[in-house]
């Protein structure tokens, strides 16, 4: 199912306008590989006919949303990149727990969470190493644009291949049960996460002021103005002592000078500049007051 130039240009514009996803010239193969199976599933004889249908619609509908969903890259794994989780375990969480001792509250947002391995890694790590948090109000909100990945995340069922990627054996035994060929997360961990659909370029819900924001390996797909806008919006919610986690190939450098990179253990994470954090979260547009 080879794609015509006009159809490719249409998909590029659709992905950019609806999800901020930039598809460079040369990504025709990716569009063919991802939309071809969807076209078939939707009953179209060719990819051209499928895209023709998308183009003929005057308003964005379910078919467009399913197409955008199919175009997303959902690569993830448990404890991805290892070092950020070590930094959390060794320094960041102990420090946050000391700082938040008066309110006994932690608010965490895991944006673009894909199939859930990232927020579940966080929940397992907290359960394993910080039992004192059992009596705290800890919220972990995990969001993604894709309905397809959120369904997997909410179910919390993983293949052998998926649990083999990054999950320590001791965690597998302790936090999962095996059902046929799938590993199911135990309710104690599942119930720690609230999953919700959220497109990062659309309005955000009212967040509580956030101690930790994970937004890893998603802005890599966005253009510079979109990255700047998202980083600015996160600033309005991140607490002065809070931390922003990006993917290893991502940075705030040359995008937003109000963040500073901090090396914790062997991970690079981001905090608000002291001048910026002095005012946070006053003036916040999407944060609920403390
Ligand atoms: C490569 S995965 C990253 C998963 C996880 N954060 C990690 O680092 O392992 C990127 C995720 O971003 C989501 N995504 C892409 N565009 C988005 C948008 N505009 N709003 C919200 N999520 C988006 C995709 O659906 C996908 O699940």
mmCIF file of C-alpha atoms and ligand atoms in Angstrom:
data_model
loop_
_atom_site.group_PDB
_atom_site.id
_atom_site.type_symbol
_atom_site.label_atom_id
_atom_site.label_comp_id
_atom_site.label_asym_id
_atom_site.label_seq_id
_atom_site.Cartn_x
_atom_site.Cartn_y
_atom_site.Cartn_z
ATOM 1 C CA UNK A 1 0.000 0.000 0.000
ATOM 2 C CA UNK A 2 2.294 2.851 -1.206
ATOM 3 C CA UNK A 3 1.160 6.316 -0.212
ATOM 4 C CA UNK A 4 0.783 9.228 -2.662
ATOM 5 C CA UNK A 5 2.468 12.557 -1.959
ATOM 6 C CA UNK A 6 -0.886 14.329 -1.482
ATOM 7 C CA UNK A 7 -2.062 11.664 0.991
ATOM 8 C CA UNK A 8 1.222 11.802 2.905
ATOM 9 C CA UNK A 9 1.022 15.607 3.091
ATOM 10 C CA UNK A 10 -2.519 15.321 4.428
ATOM 11 C CA UNK A 11 -1.438 12.856 7.158
ATOM 12 C CA UNK A 12 1.533 15.065 8.084
ATOM 13 C CA UNK A 13 -0.837 17.998 8.544
ATOM 14 C CA UNK A 14 -3.361 15.860 10.495
ATOM 15 C CA UNK A 15 -0.734 14.507 12.913
ATOM 16 C CA UNK A 16 0.723 17.964 13.469
ATOM 17 C CA UNK A 17 -2.566 19.793 13.969
ATOM 18 C CA UNK A 18 -4.235 17.167 16.171
ATOM 19 C CA UNK A 19 -1.319 15.799 18.214
ATOM 20 C CA UNK A 20 1.695 18.055 17.509
ATOM 21 C CA UNK A 21 3.456 15.006 16.067
ATOM 22 C CA UNK A 22 5.955 16.028 13.395
ATOM 23 C CA UNK A 23 6.371 13.552 10.550
ATOM 24 C CA UNK A 24 9.438 14.503 8.524
ATOM 25 C CA UNK A 25 9.711 13.852 4.786
ATOM 26 C CA UNK A 26 10.979 10.292 4.442
ATOM 27 C CA UNK A 27 8.510 8.930 7.015
ATOM 28 C CA UNK A 28 6.167 7.669 4.310
ATOM 29 C CA UNK A 29 7.087 4.082 5.267
ATOM 30 C CA UNK A 30 6.019 4.752 8.865
ATOM 31 C CA UNK A 31 2.637 6.078 7.758
ATOM 32 C CA UNK A 32 2.177 3.077 5.456
ATOM 33 C CA UNK A 33 3.165 0.608 8.182
ATOM 34 C CA UNK A 34 0.943 2.165 10.820
ATOM 35 C CA UNK A 35 -2.118 3.171 8.812
ATOM 36 C CA UNK A 36 -2.103 0.177 6.427
ATOM 37 C CA UNK A 37 -3.338 -2.305 9.069
ATOM 38 C CA UNK A 38 -5.887 0.228 10.355
ATOM 39 C CA UNK A 39 -7.207 0.782 6.809
ATOM 40 C CA UNK A 40 -7.663 -2.980 6.467
ATOM 41 C CA UNK A 41 -9.312 -3.260 9.865
ATOM 42 C CA UNK A 42 -11.709 -0.467 8.960
ATOM 43 C CA UNK A 43 -12.672 -2.351 5.791
ATOM 44 C CA UNK A 44 -10.903 -0.261 3.137
ATOM 45 C CA UNK A 45 -9.405 -2.037 0.134
ATOM 46 C CA UNK A 46 -6.383 0.277 -0.049
ATOM 47 C CA UNK A 47 -4.574 2.837 2.075
ATOM 48 C CA UNK A 48 -5.398 5.427 -0.603
ATOM 49 C CA UNK A 49 -9.137 4.785 -0.211
ATOM 50 C CA UNK A 50 -8.821 5.026 3.573
ATOM 51 C CA UNK A 51 -6.982 8.351 3.455
ATOM 52 C CA UNK A 52 -9.425 9.522 0.792
ATOM 53 C CA UNK A 53 -12.223 8.929 3.297
ATOM 54 C CA UNK A 54 -10.345 10.862 5.996
ATOM 55 C CA UNK A 55 -9.791 13.736 3.572
ATOM 56 C CA UNK A 56 -13.420 13.840 2.498
ATOM 57 C CA UNK A 57 -14.714 14.408 6.040
ATOM 58 C CA UNK A 58 -15.384 17.998 6.991
ATOM 59 C CA UNK A 59 -15.001 17.502 10.740
ATOM 60 C CA UNK A 60 -12.445 15.504 12.713
ATOM 61 C CA UNK A 61 -14.150 12.285 13.816
ATOM 62 C CA UNK A 62 -13.418 8.886 15.326
ATOM 63 C CA UNK A 63 -11.652 7.661 12.203
ATOM 64 C CA UNK A 64 -9.204 10.564 12.388
ATOM 65 C CA UNK A 65 -8.649 9.908 16.085
ATOM 66 C CA UNK A 66 -7.980 6.217 15.477
ATOM 67 C CA UNK A 67 -5.539 7.204 12.716
ATOM 68 C CA UNK A 68 -3.651 9.580 15.014
ATOM 69 C CA UNK A 69 -3.618 6.889 17.687
ATOM 70 C CA UNK A 70 -2.125 4.434 15.176
ATOM 71 C CA UNK A 71 0.560 6.972 14.249
ATOM 72 C CA UNK A 72 1.858 7.334 17.819
ATOM 73 C CA UNK A 73 5.081 5.636 18.863
ATOM 74 C CA UNK A 74 4.381 3.795 22.112
ATOM 75 C CA UNK A 75 7.799 2.345 22.895
ATOM 76 C CA UNK A 76 8.279 2.022 26.665
ATOM 77 C CA UNK A 77 9.563 -0.369 29.315
ATOM 78 C CA UNK A 78 9.636 -0.890 33.058
ATOM 79 C CA UNK A 79 12.247 1.272 34.835
ATOM 80 C CA UNK A 80 13.240 2.746 31.483
ATOM 81 C CA UNK A 81 16.788 4.164 31.561
ATOM 82 C CA UNK A 82 17.294 2.879 35.138
ATOM 83 C CA UNK A 83 19.160 5.976 36.439
ATOM 84 C CA UNK A 84 16.128 8.269 36.886
ATOM 85 C CA UNK A 85 14.560 5.621 39.132
ATOM 86 C CA UNK A 86 17.775 5.231 41.088
ATOM 87 C CA UNK A 87 17.878 9.003 41.556
ATOM 88 C CA UNK A 88 14.308 8.867 42.848
ATOM 89 C CA UNK A 89 15.049 6.028 45.225
ATOM 90 C CA UNK A 90 18.346 7.313 46.588
ATOM 91 C CA UNK A 91 17.805 11.064 46.784
ATOM 92 C CA UNK A 92 14.705 12.637 45.323
ATOM 93 C CA UNK A 93 11.977 10.737 47.171
ATOM 94 C CA UNK A 94 13.744 10.864 50.562
ATOM 95 C CA UNK A 95 14.132 14.611 50.059
ATOM 96 C CA UNK A 96 10.505 15.116 48.983
ATOM 97 C CA UNK A 97 9.269 13.040 51.904
ATOM 98 C CA UNK A 98 11.197 15.263 54.297
ATOM 99 C CA UNK A 99 9.947 18.435 52.579
ATOM 100 C CA UNK A 100 6.326 17.337 52.489
ATOM 101 C CA UNK A 101 6.230 15.876 56.013
ATOM 102 C CA UNK A 102 3.800 18.543 57.215
ATOM 103 C CA UNK A 103 1.144 17.913 54.552
ATOM 104 C CA UNK A 104 1.987 14.238 53.927
ATOM 105 C CA UNK A 105 0.963 14.676 50.335
ATOM 106 C CA UNK A 106 2.714 13.990 47.025
ATOM 107 C CA UNK A 107 1.310 14.752 43.606
ATOM 108 C CA UNK A 108 2.827 13.124 40.562
ATOM 109 C CA UNK A 109 1.947 13.455 36.899
ATOM 110 C CA UNK A 110 3.182 10.962 34.368
ATOM 111 C CA UNK A 111 2.377 12.504 30.971
ATOM 112 C CA UNK A 112 2.481 10.368 27.808
ATOM 113 C CA UNK A 113 2.562 7.205 29.924
ATOM 114 C CA UNK A 114 1.978 4.810 27.013
ATOM 115 C CA UNK A 115 1.046 1.291 28.188
ATOM 116 C CA UNK A 116 1.693 2.102 31.848
ATOM 117 C CA UNK A 117 5.133 0.696 32.565
ATOM 118 C CA UNK A 118 6.458 4.106 33.650
ATOM 119 C CA UNK A 119 3.826 4.986 36.296
ATOM 120 C CA UNK A 120 3.709 1.376 37.478
ATOM 121 C CA UNK A 121 7.500 1.389 37.901
ATOM 122 C CA UNK A 122 7.141 4.465 40.037
ATOM 123 C CA UNK A 123 4.341 2.933 42.123
ATOM 124 C CA UNK A 124 6.312 -0.298 42.675
ATOM 125 C CA UNK A 125 9.429 1.622 43.644
ATOM 126 C CA UNK A 126 7.489 3.693 46.179
ATOM 127 C CA UNK A 127 5.735 0.639 47.575
ATOM 128 C CA UNK A 128 9.004 -1.259 47.878
ATOM 129 C CA UNK A 129 11.269 1.413 49.347
ATOM 130 C CA UNK A 130 9.001 3.954 51.029
ATOM 131 C CA UNK A 131 6.439 2.057 53.129
ATOM 132 C CA UNK A 132 5.839 5.216 55.162
ATOM 133 C CA UNK A 133 3.981 6.633 52.140
ATOM 134 C CA UNK A 134 1.191 4.143 52.835
ATOM 135 C CA UNK A 135 -0.308 6.691 55.218
ATOM 136 C CA UNK A 136 0.197 9.652 52.882
ATOM 137 C CA UNK A 137 -2.040 11.055 50.197
ATOM 138 C CA UNK A 138 -0.064 10.145 47.105
ATOM 139 C CA UNK A 139 -1.679 10.785 43.727
ATOM 140 C CA UNK A 140 -0.152 9.468 40.538
ATOM 141 C CA UNK A 141 -2.019 10.693 37.476
ATOM 142 C CA UNK A 142 -0.937 8.955 34.276
ATOM 143 C CA UNK A 143 -2.142 10.333 30.939
ATOM 144 C CA UNK A 144 -1.758 9.676 27.237
ATOM 145 C CA UNK A 145 -3.397 10.734 24.004
ATOM 146 C CA UNK A 146 -3.847 7.171 22.773
ATOM 147 C CA UNK A 147 -6.968 5.235 23.767
ATOM 148 C CA UNK A 148 -5.248 2.042 22.598
ATOM 149 C CA UNK A 149 -2.329 2.296 25.053
ATOM 150 C CA UNK A 150 -4.495 3.523 27.917
ATOM 151 C CA UNK A 151 -6.609 0.374 27.598
ATOM 152 C CA UNK A 152 -3.499 -1.767 28.107
ATOM 153 C CA UNK A 153 -2.309 0.471 30.954
ATOM 154 C CA UNK A 154 -5.619 0.266 32.813
ATOM 155 C CA UNK A 155 -5.697 -3.540 32.438
ATOM 156 C CA UNK A 156 -2.113 -3.847 33.735
ATOM 157 C CA UNK A 157 -1.544 -7.112 31.874
ATOM 158 C CA UNK A 158 1.838 -7.673 30.237
ATOM 159 C CA UNK A 159 3.533 -10.287 28.076
ATOM 160 C CA UNK A 160 6.648 -12.211 29.062
ATOM 161 C CA UNK A 161 8.623 -10.025 26.654
ATOM 162 C CA UNK A 162 7.363 -6.858 28.318
ATOM 163 C CA UNK A 163 8.161 -7.975 31.870
ATOM 164 C CA UNK A 164 11.587 -9.150 30.723
ATOM 165 C CA UNK A 165 12.420 -5.562 29.781
ATOM 166 C CA UNK A 166 13.697 -3.699 32.848
ATOM 167 C CA UNK A 167 11.605 -5.295 35.566
ATOM 168 C CA UNK A 168 13.697 -6.864 38.349
ATOM 169 C CA UNK A 169 12.784 -10.533 38.929
ATOM 170 C CA UNK A 170 11.980 -9.826 42.573
ATOM 171 C CA UNK A 171 9.395 -7.226 41.512
ATOM 172 C CA UNK A 172 7.842 -9.627 39.018
ATOM 173 C CA UNK A 173 7.363 -12.249 41.713
ATOM 174 C CA UNK A 174 6.114 -9.793 44.312
ATOM 175 C CA UNK A 175 3.832 -7.528 42.295
ATOM 176 C CA UNK A 176 2.457 -9.724 39.474
ATOM 177 C CA UNK A 177 0.487 -12.924 39.129
ATOM 178 C CA UNK A 178 0.648 -15.139 36.057
ATOM 179 C CA UNK A 179 -2.526 -15.911 34.105
ATOM 180 C CA UNK A 180 -1.912 -18.158 31.069
ATOM 181 C CA UNK A 181 0.816 -16.315 29.141
ATOM 182 C CA UNK A 182 0.200 -12.860 30.674
ATOM 183 C CA UNK A 183 1.477 -11.249 33.849
ATOM 184 C CA UNK A 184 -1.173 -9.290 35.751
ATOM 185 C CA UNK A 185 -0.239 -6.464 38.101
ATOM 186 C CA UNK A 186 -1.611 -6.890 41.592
ATOM 187 C CA UNK A 187 -4.401 -4.525 42.712
ATOM 188 C CA UNK A 188 -2.201 -2.869 45.356
ATOM 189 C CA UNK A 189 -0.086 -1.327 42.589
ATOM 190 C CA UNK A 190 -2.853 -0.844 40.034
ATOM 191 C CA UNK A 191 -4.988 1.153 42.397
ATOM 192 C CA UNK A 192 -2.144 3.627 42.998
ATOM 193 C CA UNK A 193 -2.533 5.069 39.489
ATOM 194 C CA UNK A 194 -5.348 7.076 37.927
ATOM 195 C CA UNK A 195 -5.251 6.834 34.141
ATOM 196 C CA UNK A 196 -6.831 9.517 32.013
ATOM 197 C CA UNK A 197 -6.874 10.508 28.340
ATOM 198 C CA UNK A 198 -5.025 13.760 27.729
ATOM 199 C CA UNK A 199 -3.736 15.338 24.556
ATOM 200 C CA UNK A 200 -0.857 17.587 25.597
ATOM 201 C CA UNK A 201 -1.784 20.263 23.056
ATOM 202 C CA UNK A 202 -5.347 20.514 24.274
ATOM 203 C CA UNK A 203 -6.563 22.087 27.541
ATOM 204 C CA UNK A 204 -5.197 20.382 30.649
ATOM 205 C CA UNK A 205 -7.244 19.457 33.709
ATOM 206 C CA UNK A 206 -6.775 21.363 36.950
ATOM 207 C CA UNK A 207 -3.710 19.754 38.476
ATOM 208 C CA UNK A 208 -2.800 19.974 42.109
ATOM 209 C CA UNK A 209 0.655 21.569 42.507
ATOM 210 C CA UNK A 210 3.037 18.872 41.351
ATOM 211 C CA UNK A 211 6.049 17.381 43.110
ATOM 212 C CA UNK A 212 7.126 15.238 40.158
ATOM 213 C CA UNK A 213 6.371 15.488 36.467
ATOM 214 C CA UNK A 214 7.417 12.719 34.117
ATOM 215 C CA UNK A 215 7.112 13.715 30.479
ATOM 216 C CA UNK A 216 9.618 11.437 28.866
ATOM 217 C CA UNK A 217 10.191 10.546 25.226
ATOM 218 C CA UNK A 218 7.220 12.431 23.859
ATOM 219 C CA UNK A 219 8.388 15.992 23.208
ATOM 220 C CA UNK A 220 10.997 14.457 20.940
ATOM 221 C CA UNK A 221 8.150 14.147 18.392
ATOM 222 C CA UNK A 222 7.083 17.816 18.700
ATOM 223 C CA UNK A 223 8.345 21.005 17.067
ATOM 224 C CA UNK A 224 10.181 23.697 19.045
ATOM 225 C CA UNK A 225 7.222 26.072 19.637
ATOM 226 C CA UNK A 226 5.138 23.163 20.999
ATOM 227 C CA UNK A 227 7.953 22.043 23.316
ATOM 228 C CA UNK A 228 8.282 25.611 24.601
ATOM 229 C CA UNK A 229 4.557 25.922 25.238
ATOM 230 C CA UNK A 230 4.403 22.609 27.107
ATOM 231 C CA UNK A 231 7.438 23.406 29.262
ATOM 232 C CA UNK A 232 5.912 26.778 30.115
ATOM 233 C CA UNK A 233 2.599 25.160 31.080
ATOM 234 C CA UNK A 234 4.390 22.639 33.308
ATOM 235 C CA UNK A 235 6.116 25.528 35.088
ATOM 236 C CA UNK A 236 2.745 26.786 36.286
ATOM 237 C CA UNK A 237 2.146 23.482 38.109
ATOM 238 C CA UNK A 238 5.566 22.386 39.305
ATOM 239 C CA UNK A 239 6.304 23.128 42.952
ATOM 240 C CA UNK A 240 9.510 25.006 43.841
ATOM 241 C CA UNK A 241 11.064 21.818 45.207
ATOM 242 C CA UNK A 242 9.568 19.673 42.406
ATOM 243 C CA UNK A 243 11.386 17.790 39.671
ATOM 244 C CA UNK A 244 10.775 17.423 35.971
ATOM 245 C CA UNK A 245 11.905 14.210 34.284
ATOM 246 C CA UNK A 246 12.539 14.186 30.531
ATOM 247 C CA UNK A 247 13.794 11.433 28.239
ATOM 248 C CA UNK A 248 17.558 11.007 27.924
ATOM 249 C CA UNK A 249 17.518 12.572 24.434
ATOM 250 C CA UNK A 250 15.467 15.542 25.651
ATOM 251 C CA UNK A 251 16.383 18.772 27.426
ATOM 252 C CA UNK A 252 14.976 22.162 28.423
ATOM 253 C CA UNK A 253 18.132 23.806 27.096
ATOM 254 C CA UNK A 254 17.452 26.452 24.417
ATOM 255 C CA UNK A 255 13.747 25.940 25.069
ATOM 256 C CA UNK A 256 13.040 27.373 28.505
ATOM 257 C CA UNK A 257 15.646 29.216 30.608
ATOM 258 C CA UNK A 258 13.403 29.038 33.684
ATOM 259 C CA UNK A 259 14.500 25.440 34.269
ATOM 260 C CA UNK A 260 17.920 24.321 35.412
ATOM 261 C CA UNK A 261 19.408 20.903 34.854
ATOM 262 C CA UNK A 262 20.424 19.103 38.042
ATOM 263 C CA UNK A 263 22.443 15.907 38.145
ATOM 264 C CA UNK A 264 21.107 13.568 40.823
ATOM 265 C CA UNK A 265 22.972 10.322 41.237
ATOM 266 C CA UNK A 266 23.548 9.527 37.534
ATOM 267 C CA UNK A 267 20.380 11.097 36.172
ATOM 268 C CA UNK A 268 19.839 14.571 34.746
ATOM 269 C CA UNK A 269 16.570 16.037 35.982
ATOM 270 C CA UNK A 270 15.155 19.577 35.943
ATOM 271 C CA UNK A 271 14.042 22.048 38.568
ATOM 272 C CA UNK A 272 12.696 25.571 38.371
ATOM 273 C CA UNK A 273 15.243 28.349 38.611
ATOM 274 C CA UNK A 274 15.158 29.841 42.121
ATOM 275 C CA UNK A 275 13.708 33.121 40.795
ATOM 276 C CA UNK A 276 10.952 31.252 38.970
ATOM 277 C CA UNK A 277 10.155 28.919 41.835
ATOM 278 C CA UNK A 278 9.908 31.818 44.306
ATOM 279 C CA UNK A 279 6.629 32.733 42.637
ATOM 280 C CA UNK A 280 5.310 29.244 42.031
ATOM 281 C CA UNK A 281 2.521 28.266 42.057
ATOM 282 C CA UNK A 282 1.128 31.806 42.284
ATOM 283 C CA UNK A 283 -0.181 32.906 38.923
ATOM 284 C CA UNK A 284 -0.722 29.296 38.009
ATOM 285 C CA UNK A 285 -3.309 28.846 35.340
ATOM 286 C CA UNK A 286 -3.868 25.126 35.600
ATOM 287 C CA UNK A 287 -2.948 24.406 39.214
ATOM 288 C CA UNK A 288 -5.352 24.117 42.060
ATOM 289 C CA UNK A 289 -4.240 26.038 45.148
ATOM 290 C CA UNK A 290 -2.437 24.004 47.795
HETATM 291 C C1 LIG B 1 7.532 6.776 23.231
HETATM 292 S S1 LIG B 1 6.117 6.788 24.265
HETATM 293 C C2 LIG B 1 6.841 7.267 25.821
HETATM 294 C C3 LIG B 1 6.310 6.439 26.969
HETATM 295 C C4 LIG B 1 6.964 6.707 28.304
HETATM 296 N N1 LIG B 1 6.820 8.092 28.704
HETATM 297 C C5 LIG B 1 8.408 6.307 28.272
HETATM 298 O O1 LIG B 1 9.288 7.185 28.242
HETATM 299 O O2 LIG B 1 8.712 5.120 28.300
HETATM 300 C C6 LIG B 1 5.343 8.305 23.717
HETATM 301 C C7 LIG B 1 3.869 8.419 24.105
HETATM 302 O O3 LIG B 1 3.437 9.752 23.846
HETATM 303 C C8 LIG B 1 2.083 9.722 23.461
HETATM 304 N N2 LIG B 1 1.770 10.971 22.758
HETATM 305 C C9 LIG B 1 2.149 11.373 21.519
HETATM 306 N N3 LIG B 1 1.637 12.566 21.228
HETATM 307 C C10 LIG B 1 0.925 12.967 22.314
HETATM 308 C C11 LIG B 1 0.153 14.122 22.622
HETATM 309 N N4 LIG B 1 0.000 15.126 21.759
HETATM 310 N N5 LIG B 1 -0.437 14.173 23.841
HETATM 311 C C12 LIG B 1 -0.306 13.159 24.725
HETATM 312 N N6 LIG B 1 0.407 12.042 24.496
HETATM 313 C C13 LIG B 1 1.011 11.939 23.297
HETATM 314 C C14 LIG B 1 1.980 8.474 22.595
HETATM 315 O O4 LIG B 1 0.659 8.001 22.525
HETATM 316 C C15 LIG B 1 2.944 7.519 23.295
HETATM 317 O O5 LIG B 1 2.256 6.625 24.143
#
